[in-house]
mmCIF file of C-alpha atoms in Angstrom:
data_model
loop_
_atom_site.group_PDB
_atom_site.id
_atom_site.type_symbol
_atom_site.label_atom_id
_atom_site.label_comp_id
_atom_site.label_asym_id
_atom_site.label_seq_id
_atom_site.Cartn_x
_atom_site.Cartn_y
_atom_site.Cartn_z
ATOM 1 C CA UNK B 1 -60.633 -4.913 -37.426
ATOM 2 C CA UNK B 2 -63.107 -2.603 -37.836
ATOM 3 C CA UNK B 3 -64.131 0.990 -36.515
ATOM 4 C CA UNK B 4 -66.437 3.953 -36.217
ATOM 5 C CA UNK B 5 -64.397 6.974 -37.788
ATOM 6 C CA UNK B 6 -65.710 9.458 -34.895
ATOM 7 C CA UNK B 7 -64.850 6.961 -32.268
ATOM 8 C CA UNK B 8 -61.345 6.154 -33.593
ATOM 9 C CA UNK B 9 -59.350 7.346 -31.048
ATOM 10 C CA UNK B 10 -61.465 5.804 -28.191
ATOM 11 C CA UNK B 11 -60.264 2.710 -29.626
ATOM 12 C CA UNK B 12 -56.904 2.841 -29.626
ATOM 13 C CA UNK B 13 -57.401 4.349 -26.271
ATOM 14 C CA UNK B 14 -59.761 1.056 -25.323
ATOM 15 C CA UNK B 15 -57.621 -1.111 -26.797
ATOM 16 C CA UNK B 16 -54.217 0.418 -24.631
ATOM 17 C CA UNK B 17 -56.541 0.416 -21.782
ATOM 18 C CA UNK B 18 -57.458 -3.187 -22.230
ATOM 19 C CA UNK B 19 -53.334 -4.574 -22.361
ATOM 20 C CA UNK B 20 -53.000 -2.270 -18.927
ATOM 21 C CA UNK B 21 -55.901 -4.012 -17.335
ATOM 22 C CA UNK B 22 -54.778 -7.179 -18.538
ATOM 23 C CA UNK B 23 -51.531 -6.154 -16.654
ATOM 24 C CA UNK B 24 -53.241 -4.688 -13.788
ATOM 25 C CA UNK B 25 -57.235 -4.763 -13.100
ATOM 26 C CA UNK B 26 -57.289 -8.564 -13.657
ATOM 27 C CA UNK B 27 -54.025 -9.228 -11.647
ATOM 28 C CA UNK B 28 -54.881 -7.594 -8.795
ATOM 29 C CA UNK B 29 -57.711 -5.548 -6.979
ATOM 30 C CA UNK B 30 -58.907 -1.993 -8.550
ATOM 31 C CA UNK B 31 -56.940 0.340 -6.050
ATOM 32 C CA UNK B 32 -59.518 2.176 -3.426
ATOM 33 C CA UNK B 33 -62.564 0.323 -5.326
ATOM 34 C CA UNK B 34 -64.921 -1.955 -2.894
ATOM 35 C CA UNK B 35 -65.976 -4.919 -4.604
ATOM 36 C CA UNK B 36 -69.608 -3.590 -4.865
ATOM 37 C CA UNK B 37 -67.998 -0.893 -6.944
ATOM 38 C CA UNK B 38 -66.284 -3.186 -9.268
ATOM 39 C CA UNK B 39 -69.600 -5.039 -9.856
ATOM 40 C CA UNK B 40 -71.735 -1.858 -10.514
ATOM 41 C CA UNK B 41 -69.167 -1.269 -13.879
ATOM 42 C CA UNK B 42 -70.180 -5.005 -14.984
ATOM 43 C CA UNK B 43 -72.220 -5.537 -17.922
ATOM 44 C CA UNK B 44 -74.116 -8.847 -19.579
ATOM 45 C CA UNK B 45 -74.182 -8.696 -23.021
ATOM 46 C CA UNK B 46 -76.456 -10.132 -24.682
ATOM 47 C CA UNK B 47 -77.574 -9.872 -28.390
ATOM 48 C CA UNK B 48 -79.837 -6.898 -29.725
ATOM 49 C CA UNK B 49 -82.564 -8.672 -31.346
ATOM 50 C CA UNK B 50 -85.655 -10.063 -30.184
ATOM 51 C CA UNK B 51 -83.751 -13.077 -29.025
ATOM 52 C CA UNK B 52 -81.855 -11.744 -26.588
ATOM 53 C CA UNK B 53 -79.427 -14.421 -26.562
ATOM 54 C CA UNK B 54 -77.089 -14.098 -23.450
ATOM 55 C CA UNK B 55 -73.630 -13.833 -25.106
ATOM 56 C CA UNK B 56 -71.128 -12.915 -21.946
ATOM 57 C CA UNK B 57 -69.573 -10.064 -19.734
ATOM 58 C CA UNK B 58 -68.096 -6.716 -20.535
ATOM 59 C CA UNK B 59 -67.083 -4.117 -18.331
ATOM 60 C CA UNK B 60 -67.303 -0.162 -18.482
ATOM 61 C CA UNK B 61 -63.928 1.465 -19.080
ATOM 62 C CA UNK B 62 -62.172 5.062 -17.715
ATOM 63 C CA UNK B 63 -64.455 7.862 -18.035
ATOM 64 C CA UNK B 64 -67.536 5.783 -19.367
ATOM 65 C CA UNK B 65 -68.194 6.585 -22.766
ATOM 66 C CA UNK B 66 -66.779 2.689 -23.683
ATOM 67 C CA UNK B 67 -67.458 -0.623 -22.608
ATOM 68 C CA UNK B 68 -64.806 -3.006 -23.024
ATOM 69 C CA UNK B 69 -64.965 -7.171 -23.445
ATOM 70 C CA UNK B 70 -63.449 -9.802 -25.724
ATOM 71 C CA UNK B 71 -63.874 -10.046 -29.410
ATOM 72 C CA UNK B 72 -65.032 -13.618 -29.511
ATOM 73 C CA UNK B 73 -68.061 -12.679 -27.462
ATOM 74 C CA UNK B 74 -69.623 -10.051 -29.585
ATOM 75 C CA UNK B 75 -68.336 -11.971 -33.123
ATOM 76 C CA UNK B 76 -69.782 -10.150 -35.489
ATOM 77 C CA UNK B 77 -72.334 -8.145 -33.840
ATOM 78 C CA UNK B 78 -72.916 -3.962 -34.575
ATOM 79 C CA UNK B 79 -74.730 -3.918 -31.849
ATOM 80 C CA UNK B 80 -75.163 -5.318 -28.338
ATOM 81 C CA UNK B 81 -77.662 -5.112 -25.749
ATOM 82 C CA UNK B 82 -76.075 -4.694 -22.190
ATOM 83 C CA UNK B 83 -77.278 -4.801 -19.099
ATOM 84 C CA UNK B 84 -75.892 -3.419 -15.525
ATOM 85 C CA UNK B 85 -76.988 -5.349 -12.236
ATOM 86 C CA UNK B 86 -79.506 -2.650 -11.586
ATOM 87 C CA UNK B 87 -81.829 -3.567 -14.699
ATOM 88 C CA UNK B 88 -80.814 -0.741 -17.265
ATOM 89 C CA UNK B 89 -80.677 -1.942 -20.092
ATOM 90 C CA UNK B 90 -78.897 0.158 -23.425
ATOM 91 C CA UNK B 91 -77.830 -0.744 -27.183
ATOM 92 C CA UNK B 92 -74.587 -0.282 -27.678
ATOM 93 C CA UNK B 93 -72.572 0.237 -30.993
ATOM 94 C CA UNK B 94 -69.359 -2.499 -31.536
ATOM 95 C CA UNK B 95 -66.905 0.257 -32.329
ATOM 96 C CA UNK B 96 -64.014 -1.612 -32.617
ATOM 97 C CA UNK B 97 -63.081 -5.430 -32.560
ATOM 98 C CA UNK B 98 -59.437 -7.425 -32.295
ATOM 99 C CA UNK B 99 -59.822 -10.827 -33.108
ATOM 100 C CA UNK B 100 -56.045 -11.725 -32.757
ATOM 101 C CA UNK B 101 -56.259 -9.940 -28.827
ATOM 102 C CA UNK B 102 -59.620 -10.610 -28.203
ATOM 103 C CA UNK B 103 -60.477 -7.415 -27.307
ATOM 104 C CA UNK B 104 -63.477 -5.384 -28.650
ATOM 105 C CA UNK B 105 -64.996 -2.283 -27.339
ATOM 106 C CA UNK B 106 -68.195 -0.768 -27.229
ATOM 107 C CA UNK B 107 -69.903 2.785 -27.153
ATOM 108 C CA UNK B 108 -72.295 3.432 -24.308
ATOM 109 C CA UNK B 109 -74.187 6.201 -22.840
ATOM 110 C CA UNK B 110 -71.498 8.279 -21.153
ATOM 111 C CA UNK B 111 -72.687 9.132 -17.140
ATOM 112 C CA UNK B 112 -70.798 6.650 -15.116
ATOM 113 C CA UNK B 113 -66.944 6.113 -14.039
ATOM 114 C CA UNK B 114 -65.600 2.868 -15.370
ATOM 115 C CA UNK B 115 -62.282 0.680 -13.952
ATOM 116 C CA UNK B 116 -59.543 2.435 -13.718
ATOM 117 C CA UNK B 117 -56.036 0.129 -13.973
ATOM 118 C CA UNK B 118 -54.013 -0.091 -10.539
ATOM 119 C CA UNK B 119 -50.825 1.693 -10.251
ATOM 120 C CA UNK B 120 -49.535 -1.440 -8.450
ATOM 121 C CA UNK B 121 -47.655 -3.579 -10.118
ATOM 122 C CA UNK B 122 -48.661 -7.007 -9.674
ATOM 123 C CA UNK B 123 -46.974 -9.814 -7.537
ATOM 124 C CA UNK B 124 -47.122 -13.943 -7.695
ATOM 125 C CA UNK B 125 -49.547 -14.566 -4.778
ATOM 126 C CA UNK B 126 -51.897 -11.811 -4.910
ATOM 127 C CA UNK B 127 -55.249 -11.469 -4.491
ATOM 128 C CA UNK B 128 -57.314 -12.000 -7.625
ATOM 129 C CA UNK B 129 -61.366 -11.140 -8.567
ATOM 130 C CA UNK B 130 -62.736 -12.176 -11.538
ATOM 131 C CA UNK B 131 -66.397 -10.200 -11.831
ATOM 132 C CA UNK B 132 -69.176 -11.497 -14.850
ATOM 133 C CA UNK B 133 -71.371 -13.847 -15.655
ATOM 134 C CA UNK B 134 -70.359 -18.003 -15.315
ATOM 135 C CA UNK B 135 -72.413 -20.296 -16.386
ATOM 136 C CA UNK B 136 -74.958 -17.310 -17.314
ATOM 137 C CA UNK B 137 -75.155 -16.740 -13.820
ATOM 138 C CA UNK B 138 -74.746 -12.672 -13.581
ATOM 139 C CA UNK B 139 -73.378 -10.560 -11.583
ATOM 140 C CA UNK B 140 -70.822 -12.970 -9.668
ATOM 141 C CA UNK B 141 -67.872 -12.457 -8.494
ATOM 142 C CA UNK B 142 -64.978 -15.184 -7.720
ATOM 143 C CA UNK B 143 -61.714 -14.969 -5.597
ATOM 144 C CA UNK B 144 -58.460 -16.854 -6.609
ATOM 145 C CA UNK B 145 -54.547 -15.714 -6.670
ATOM 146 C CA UNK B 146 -51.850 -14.818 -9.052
ATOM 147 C CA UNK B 147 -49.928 -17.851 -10.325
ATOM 148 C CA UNK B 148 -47.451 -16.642 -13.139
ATOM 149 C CA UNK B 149 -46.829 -13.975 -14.405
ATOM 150 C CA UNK B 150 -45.800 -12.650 -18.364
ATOM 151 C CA UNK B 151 -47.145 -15.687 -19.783
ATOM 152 C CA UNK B 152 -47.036 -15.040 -23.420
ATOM 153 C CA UNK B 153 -49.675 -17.344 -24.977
ATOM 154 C CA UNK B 154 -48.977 -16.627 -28.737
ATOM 155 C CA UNK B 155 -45.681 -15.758 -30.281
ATOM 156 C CA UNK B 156 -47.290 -14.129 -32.838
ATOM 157 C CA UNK B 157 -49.194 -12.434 -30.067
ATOM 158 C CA UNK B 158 -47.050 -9.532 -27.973
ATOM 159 C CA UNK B 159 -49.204 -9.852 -25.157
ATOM 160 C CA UNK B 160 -47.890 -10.798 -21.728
ATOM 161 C CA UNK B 161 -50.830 -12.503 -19.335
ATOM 162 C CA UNK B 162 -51.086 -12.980 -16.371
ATOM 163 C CA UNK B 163 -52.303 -16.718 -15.060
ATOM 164 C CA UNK B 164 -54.262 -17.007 -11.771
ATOM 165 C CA UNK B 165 -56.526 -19.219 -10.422
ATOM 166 C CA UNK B 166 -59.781 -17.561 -10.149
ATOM 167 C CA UNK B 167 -62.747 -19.293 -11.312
ATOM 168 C CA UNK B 168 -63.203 -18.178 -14.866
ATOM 169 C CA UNK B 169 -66.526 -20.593 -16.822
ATOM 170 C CA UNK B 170 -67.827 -19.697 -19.877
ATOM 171 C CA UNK B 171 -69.935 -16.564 -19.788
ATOM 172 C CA UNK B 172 -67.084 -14.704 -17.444
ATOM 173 C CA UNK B 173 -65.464 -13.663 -20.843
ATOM 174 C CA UNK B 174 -65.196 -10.281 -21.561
ATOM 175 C CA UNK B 175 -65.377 -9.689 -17.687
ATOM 176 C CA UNK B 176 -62.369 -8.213 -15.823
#
């Protein structure tokens, strides 16, 4: 794992926020959120060189100053280059990176509102979204339903999931 020292406790922050969404955001619709909402907080990530090699999704977090995705798509990057369905474009800092939760999270120009985890608990049966970028194919949004709940995948691994059956291809990781 590895960190910025000045952005230490967005991380632990992030990384909190990302076990709630994985409890919440993902499980079940952002509360009071339209859809087109959701999809303006989506990023693609792509890498920062000239290459601009598509790499997957990541989505803007709480009050906006982080971007959160999983660790296996940024790897070892520093830095990223995101961009929102509107054409900005930004290069973000990797401030922090989980391997073992596959969670990393990323600094970004602050100005925007992020997701926000649902107060509702979630329920077998209910409505699902998955938002990023299948198949390379940005900006997309797919519709499925909860399945199980508090699957553990890993022993080692204290993290309860939740399964559903929204269409999830590579490229969708890192996406809510």
């Amino acid at each position: 794992m590895s960190h910025h020292p000045l952005n230490l406790r967005l991380w632990a922050e992030a990384l909190l926020a990302f076990a709630i969404l994985i409890a919440t955001v993902i499980a079940g619709p952002v509360k009071a959120a339209p859809l087109e909402q959701v999809m303006a907080t989506i990023f693609t990530v792509h890498t920062a060189d000239d290459e601009d090699r598509f790499l997957g999704s990541a989505f803007l977090w709480g009050t906006g100053e982080v971007a959160v995705t999983n660790a296996h798509v940024v790897g070892n990057a520093t830095e990223v280059r995101l961009k929102d369905a509107t054409g900005h474009e930004e290069i973000a800092t990797v401030i922090a990176s989980d391997p073992t939760r596959d969670v990393a999270v990323i600094s970004v120009k602050p100005g925007r509102v992020g997701l926000i985890p649902s107060t509702d608990a979630p329920r077998l049966g209910a409505e699902v979204w998955a938002f990023g970028a299948p198949l390379g194919i940005a900006f997309t949004v797919t519709e499925g339903r909860i399945s199980a709940l508090h699957r553990q995948v890993e022993a080692a691994v204290p993290l309860r999931m939740i399964q559903h059956d929204a269409a999830v291809n590579p490229g969708s990781s890192g996406g809510p």
